[in-house]
């Protein structure tokens, strides 16, 4: 998320370890061009130091939120006409594309253009339930083991899975708690 304070924009929640997050603001009609130019600069900057941007499937990606006059038109154009791809020029002069996506997954954490935690919570819930599957066939769930001990084991397994990478979660506002 971005906040503006006295003409300066601050980017929050960029705890993506080895990934880069940049906040770009502008009118919808110019965003794809702007993102492409920034990606060209990033690629050239990497090349200057002998590095390459990882262009494997799913990398790099951009989260774009269109929220200005003409937003609907430009979002449709990006996703329907251009298949969600933003062109840019690599340091060697060749063409490449950057995929625009509505959600981003990094090390098991899901971020959404909308800023909603619903996608993340849904995935965490499914992951925690899946963590219990292997316990079903084990002797751990034996009826002779007290229910309190079985409950503690199930809780430990679920909490371990559910709390993984929670440092990437943004602070929840009062209405989202």
PDB file of C-alpha atoms in Angstrom:
ATOM      1  CA  UNK A   1       0.000   0.000   0.000  1.00  0.00           C
ATOM      2  CA  UNK A   2       1.120   3.571  -0.551  1.00  0.00           C
ATOM      3  CA  UNK A   3       0.533   6.554   1.681  1.00  0.00           C
ATOM      4  CA  UNK A   4       1.070  10.159   0.715  1.00  0.00           C
ATOM      5  CA  UNK A   5       2.411  12.527   3.339  1.00  0.00           C
ATOM      6  CA  UNK A   6       3.333  16.124   2.471  1.00  0.00           C
ATOM      7  CA  UNK A   7       3.952  15.297  -1.186  1.00  0.00           C
ATOM      8  CA  UNK A   8       6.076  12.209  -0.470  1.00  0.00           C
ATOM      9  CA  UNK A   9       4.817   8.681  -1.125  1.00  0.00           C
ATOM     10  CA  UNK A  10       5.723   5.869   1.248  1.00  0.00           C
ATOM     11  CA  UNK A  11       5.547   2.209   0.274  1.00  0.00           C
ATOM     12  CA  UNK A  12       4.451  -0.136   3.059  1.00  0.00           C
ATOM     13  CA  UNK A  13       4.544  -3.898   3.489  1.00  0.00           C
ATOM     14  CA  UNK A  14       7.510  -4.590   1.205  1.00  0.00           C
ATOM     15  CA  UNK A  15       8.869  -7.493   3.245  1.00  0.00           C
ATOM     16  CA  UNK A  16       9.427  -9.732   0.246  1.00  0.00           C
ATOM     17  CA  UNK A  17      12.983 -10.791   1.165  1.00  0.00           C
ATOM     18  CA  UNK A  18      14.689 -10.938  -2.248  1.00  0.00           C
ATOM     19  CA  UNK A  19      11.957  -9.295  -4.323  1.00  0.00           C
ATOM     20  CA  UNK A  20      11.663  -5.672  -5.325  1.00  0.00           C
ATOM     21  CA  UNK A  21       8.531  -3.631  -4.736  1.00  0.00           C
ATOM     22  CA  UNK A  22       8.015  -0.182  -6.218  1.00  0.00           C
ATOM     23  CA  UNK A  23       4.995   2.065  -5.924  1.00  0.00           C
ATOM     24  CA  UNK A  24       4.094   3.915  -9.114  1.00  0.00           C
ATOM     25  CA  UNK A  25       1.254   6.386  -9.250  1.00  0.00           C
ATOM     26  CA  UNK A  26      -0.354   7.860 -12.328  1.00  0.00           C
ATOM     27  CA  UNK A  27      -3.402   8.011 -14.505  1.00  0.00           C
ATOM     28  CA  UNK A  28      -4.747   4.705 -15.793  1.00  0.00           C
ATOM     29  CA  UNK A  29      -4.000   5.556 -19.425  1.00  0.00           C
ATOM     30  CA  UNK A  30      -0.281   5.956 -18.662  1.00  0.00           C
ATOM     31  CA  UNK A  31       0.302   3.162 -16.125  1.00  0.00           C
ATOM     32  CA  UNK A  32       1.307   0.345 -18.482  1.00  0.00           C
ATOM     33  CA  UNK A  33       3.748   2.611 -20.327  1.00  0.00           C
ATOM     34  CA  UNK A  34       5.151   3.819 -17.010  1.00  0.00           C
ATOM     35  CA  UNK A  35       5.547   0.276 -15.661  1.00  0.00           C
ATOM     36  CA  UNK A  36       7.273  -0.789 -18.895  1.00  0.00           C
ATOM     37  CA  UNK A  37       9.731   2.108 -18.636  1.00  0.00           C
ATOM     38  CA  UNK A  38      10.510   1.288 -15.005  1.00  0.00           C
ATOM     39  CA  UNK A  39      11.052  -2.372 -15.901  1.00  0.00           C
ATOM     40  CA  UNK A  40      13.459  -1.301 -18.674  1.00  0.00           C
ATOM     41  CA  UNK A  41      15.414   0.786 -16.150  1.00  0.00           C
ATOM     42  CA  UNK A  42      15.496  -2.105 -13.670  1.00  0.00           C
ATOM     43  CA  UNK A  43      16.732  -4.523 -16.351  1.00  0.00           C
ATOM     44  CA  UNK A  44      19.461  -2.103 -17.466  1.00  0.00           C
ATOM     45  CA  UNK A  45      20.489  -1.450 -13.865  1.00  0.00           C
ATOM     46  CA  UNK A  46      20.839  -5.177 -13.223  1.00  0.00           C
ATOM     47  CA  UNK A  47      22.852  -5.604 -16.451  1.00  0.00           C
ATOM     48  CA  UNK A  48      25.238  -2.833 -15.420  1.00  0.00           C
ATOM     49  CA  UNK A  49      26.336  -5.043 -12.510  1.00  0.00           C
ATOM     50  CA  UNK A  50      26.349  -8.271 -14.508  1.00  0.00           C
ATOM     51  CA  UNK A  51      22.996  -9.445 -13.149  1.00  0.00           C
ATOM     52  CA  UNK A  52      19.879 -10.604 -14.988  1.00  0.00           C
ATOM     53  CA  UNK A  53      16.242 -10.152 -14.044  1.00  0.00           C
ATOM     54  CA  UNK A  54      14.615 -13.544 -13.484  1.00  0.00           C
ATOM     55  CA  UNK A  55      12.185 -13.858 -16.394  1.00  0.00           C
ATOM     56  CA  UNK A  56      11.045 -17.423 -15.731  1.00  0.00           C
ATOM     57  CA  UNK A  57       7.317 -18.119 -15.723  1.00  0.00           C
ATOM     58  CA  UNK A  58       5.609 -16.182 -12.931  1.00  0.00           C
ATOM     59  CA  UNK A  59       8.567 -13.825 -12.570  1.00  0.00           C
ATOM     60  CA  UNK A  60       8.592 -10.877 -12.764  1.00  0.00           C
ATOM     61  CA  UNK A  61       5.040  -9.768 -12.078  1.00  0.00           C
ATOM     62  CA  UNK A  62       3.283  -6.503 -11.360  1.00  0.00           C
ATOM     63  CA  UNK A  63       0.278  -5.814  -9.190  1.00  0.00           C
ATOM     64  CA  UNK A  64      -1.650  -3.021 -10.887  1.00  0.00           C
ATOM     65  CA  UNK A  65      -4.622  -1.240  -9.399  1.00  0.00           C
ATOM     66  CA  UNK A  66      -6.381   1.073 -11.805  1.00  0.00           C
ATOM     67  CA  UNK A  67      -8.261   3.740  -9.880  1.00  0.00           C
ATOM     68  CA  UNK A  68      -8.708   6.882 -11.939  1.00  0.00           C
ATOM     69  CA  UNK A  69     -10.957   8.116 -14.748  1.00  0.00           C
ATOM     70  CA  UNK A  70     -10.883   5.507 -17.523  1.00  0.00           C
ATOM     71  CA  UNK A  71      -9.766   2.738 -15.173  1.00  0.00           C
ATOM     72  CA  UNK A  72     -12.250   0.141 -16.398  1.00  0.00           C
ATOM     73  CA  UNK A  73     -11.357   0.743 -20.054  1.00  0.00           C
ATOM     74  CA  UNK A  74      -7.598   0.515 -19.444  1.00  0.00           C
ATOM     75  CA  UNK A  75      -7.859  -2.543 -17.177  1.00  0.00           C
ATOM     76  CA  UNK A  76      -9.908  -4.344 -19.854  1.00  0.00           C
ATOM     77  CA  UNK A  77      -7.450  -3.300 -22.533  1.00  0.00           C
ATOM     78  CA  UNK A  78      -4.541  -4.672 -20.532  1.00  0.00           C
ATOM     79  CA  UNK A  79      -6.147  -7.991 -19.688  1.00  0.00           C
ATOM     80  CA  UNK A  80      -8.203  -8.681 -22.828  1.00  0.00           C
ATOM     81  CA  UNK A  81      -6.202  -7.088 -25.622  1.00  0.00           C
ATOM     82  CA  UNK A  82      -2.697  -7.621 -24.232  1.00  0.00           C
ATOM     83  CA  UNK A  83      -3.322 -10.825 -22.218  1.00  0.00           C
ATOM     84  CA  UNK A  84      -2.208  -8.990 -19.081  1.00  0.00           C
ATOM     85  CA  UNK A  85       1.298  -8.471 -20.484  1.00  0.00           C
ATOM     86  CA  UNK A  86       3.207  -5.176 -20.323  1.00  0.00           C
ATOM     87  CA  UNK A  87       6.026  -4.833 -22.864  1.00  0.00           C
ATOM     88  CA  UNK A  88       9.478  -3.518 -21.955  1.00  0.00           C
ATOM     89  CA  UNK A  89      12.928  -3.428 -23.524  1.00  0.00           C
ATOM     90  CA  UNK A  90      15.750  -5.492 -22.066  1.00  0.00           C
ATOM     91  CA  UNK A  91      19.290  -4.162 -21.756  1.00  0.00           C
ATOM     92  CA  UNK A  92      20.357  -6.030 -24.906  1.00  0.00           C
ATOM     93  CA  UNK A  93      17.614  -4.308 -26.925  1.00  0.00           C
ATOM     94  CA  UNK A  94      15.335  -7.342 -27.141  1.00  0.00           C
ATOM     95  CA  UNK A  95      11.672  -7.215 -26.171  1.00  0.00           C
ATOM     96  CA  UNK A  96      10.256  -8.821 -23.051  1.00  0.00           C
ATOM     97  CA  UNK A  97       6.983  -8.706 -21.141  1.00  0.00           C
ATOM     98  CA  UNK A  98       5.931  -8.264 -17.552  1.00  0.00           C
ATOM     99  CA  UNK A  99       2.736 -10.004 -16.435  1.00  0.00           C
ATOM    100  CA  UNK A 100       0.161  -7.915 -14.602  1.00  0.00           C
ATOM    101  CA  UNK A 101      -1.663  -9.992 -12.019  1.00  0.00           C
ATOM    102  CA  UNK A 102      -4.372  -9.470  -9.402  1.00  0.00           C
ATOM    103  CA  UNK A 103      -2.591 -11.535  -6.735  1.00  0.00           C
ATOM    104  CA  UNK A 104       1.042 -12.187  -5.980  1.00  0.00           C
ATOM    105  CA  UNK A 105       2.407 -15.210  -4.135  1.00  0.00           C
ATOM    106  CA  UNK A 106       5.775 -15.075  -2.430  1.00  0.00           C
ATOM    107  CA  UNK A 107       7.068 -17.765  -0.108  1.00  0.00           C
ATOM    108  CA  UNK A 108       3.550 -18.926   0.645  1.00  0.00           C
ATOM    109  CA  UNK A 109       2.066 -15.481   1.312  1.00  0.00           C
ATOM    110  CA  UNK A 110      -0.584 -14.022  -1.010  1.00  0.00           C
ATOM    111  CA  UNK A 111      -0.933 -10.299  -1.688  1.00  0.00           C
ATOM    112  CA  UNK A 112      -3.870  -8.826  -3.547  1.00  0.00           C
ATOM    113  CA  UNK A 113      -4.342  -5.681  -5.615  1.00  0.00           C
ATOM    114  CA  UNK A 114      -7.417  -4.904  -3.535  1.00  0.00           C
ATOM    115  CA  UNK A 115      -5.391  -5.035  -0.327  1.00  0.00           C
ATOM    116  CA  UNK A 116      -7.853  -7.540   1.094  1.00  0.00           C
ATOM    117  CA  UNK A 117      -6.507 -10.365   3.236  1.00  0.00           C
ATOM    118  CA  UNK A 118      -9.330 -12.692   2.099  1.00  0.00           C
ATOM    119  CA  UNK A 119      -7.167 -14.566  -0.443  1.00  0.00           C
ATOM    120  CA  UNK A 120      -4.379 -15.034   2.090  1.00  0.00           C
ATOM    121  CA  UNK A 121      -6.750 -16.199   4.813  1.00  0.00           C
ATOM    122  CA  UNK A 122      -8.477 -18.645   2.434  1.00  0.00           C
ATOM    123  CA  UNK A 123      -5.139 -20.179   1.437  1.00  0.00           C
ATOM    124  CA  UNK A 124      -3.943 -20.343   5.054  1.00  0.00           C
ATOM    125  CA  UNK A 125      -7.144 -22.049   6.158  1.00  0.00           C
ATOM    126  CA  UNK A 126      -6.876 -24.660   3.386  1.00  0.00           C
ATOM    127  CA  UNK A 127      -3.200 -25.213   4.206  1.00  0.00           C
ATOM    128  CA  UNK A 128      -3.938 -25.727   7.906  1.00  0.00           C
ATOM    129  CA  UNK A 129      -6.692 -28.236   7.144  1.00  0.00           C
ATOM    130  CA  UNK A 130      -4.406 -30.071   4.701  1.00  0.00           C
ATOM    131  CA  UNK A 131      -1.749 -30.316   7.423  1.00  0.00           C
ATOM    132  CA  UNK A 132      -4.117 -32.491   9.457  1.00  0.00           C
ATOM    133  CA  UNK A 133      -4.630 -35.058   6.667  1.00  0.00           C
ATOM    134  CA  UNK A 134      -1.489 -37.103   7.390  1.00  0.00           C
ATOM    135  CA  UNK A 135      -2.499 -37.388  11.068  1.00  0.00           C
ATOM    136  CA  UNK A 136      -5.762 -39.145  10.266  1.00  0.00           C
ATOM    137  CA  UNK A 137      -4.138 -42.489   9.458  1.00  0.00           C
ATOM    138  CA  UNK A 138      -1.532 -42.330  12.210  1.00  0.00           C
ATOM    139  CA  UNK A 139      -1.694 -43.934  15.607  1.00  0.00           C
ATOM    140  CA  UNK A 140      -1.564 -40.441  17.088  1.00  0.00           C
ATOM    141  CA  UNK A 141      -5.318 -40.199  16.695  1.00  0.00           C
ATOM    142  CA  UNK A 142      -5.790 -43.432  18.590  1.00  0.00           C
ATOM    143  CA  UNK A 143      -8.850 -43.334  20.844  1.00  0.00           C
ATOM    144  CA  UNK A 144      -6.724 -44.469  23.788  1.00  0.00           C
ATOM    145  CA  UNK A 145      -4.765 -41.213  23.729  1.00  0.00           C
ATOM    146  CA  UNK A 146      -6.610 -38.551  25.752  1.00  0.00           C
ATOM    147  CA  UNK A 147      -8.525 -36.049  23.643  1.00  0.00           C
ATOM    148  CA  UNK A 148      -6.589 -33.140  25.204  1.00  0.00           C
ATOM    149  CA  UNK A 149      -3.279 -34.536  23.925  1.00  0.00           C
ATOM    150  CA  UNK A 150      -4.694 -35.177  20.464  1.00  0.00           C
ATOM    151  CA  UNK A 151      -6.090 -31.636  20.420  1.00  0.00           C
ATOM    152  CA  UNK A 152      -2.719 -30.160  21.397  1.00  0.00           C
ATOM    153  CA  UNK A 153      -0.999 -32.111  18.628  1.00  0.00           C
ATOM    154  CA  UNK A 154      -3.564 -31.025  16.033  1.00  0.00           C
ATOM    155  CA  UNK A 155      -3.266 -27.399  17.208  1.00  0.00           C
ATOM    156  CA  UNK A 156       0.546 -27.491  17.033  1.00  0.00           C
ATOM    157  CA  UNK A 157       0.453 -28.842  13.477  1.00  0.00           C
ATOM    158  CA  UNK A 158      -2.167 -26.333  12.334  1.00  0.00           C
ATOM    159  CA  UNK A 159      -0.604 -23.304  14.028  1.00  0.00           C
ATOM    160  CA  UNK A 160       2.822 -24.162  12.626  1.00  0.00           C
ATOM    161  CA  UNK A 161       1.397 -24.296   9.115  1.00  0.00           C
ATOM    162  CA  UNK A 162      -0.855 -21.270   9.568  1.00  0.00           C
ATOM    163  CA  UNK A 163       1.736 -18.989  11.160  1.00  0.00           C
ATOM    164  CA  UNK A 164       4.387 -19.618   8.497  1.00  0.00           C
ATOM    165  CA  UNK A 165       5.635 -16.328   7.037  1.00  0.00           C
ATOM    166  CA  UNK A 166       3.191 -14.172   8.998  1.00  0.00           C
ATOM    167  CA  UNK A 167       5.757 -11.367   8.971  1.00  0.00           C
ATOM    168  CA  UNK A 168       4.562 -10.581   5.438  1.00  0.00           C
ATOM    169  CA  UNK A 169       1.054  -9.778   6.666  1.00  0.00           C
ATOM    170  CA  UNK A 170       0.180  -6.096   6.775  1.00  0.00           C
ATOM    171  CA  UNK A 171      -1.198  -4.533   9.915  1.00  0.00           C
ATOM    172  CA  UNK A 172      -4.952  -5.019   9.949  1.00  0.00           C
ATOM    173  CA  UNK A 173      -7.154  -1.996  10.269  1.00  0.00           C
ATOM    174  CA  UNK A 174      -9.911  -2.003  12.879  1.00  0.00           C
ATOM    175  CA  UNK A 175     -12.564  -2.949  10.312  1.00  0.00           C
ATOM    176  CA  UNK A 176     -10.621  -6.009   9.107  1.00  0.00           C
ATOM    177  CA  UNK A 177      -9.788  -7.595  12.468  1.00  0.00           C
TER     178      UNK A 177
END
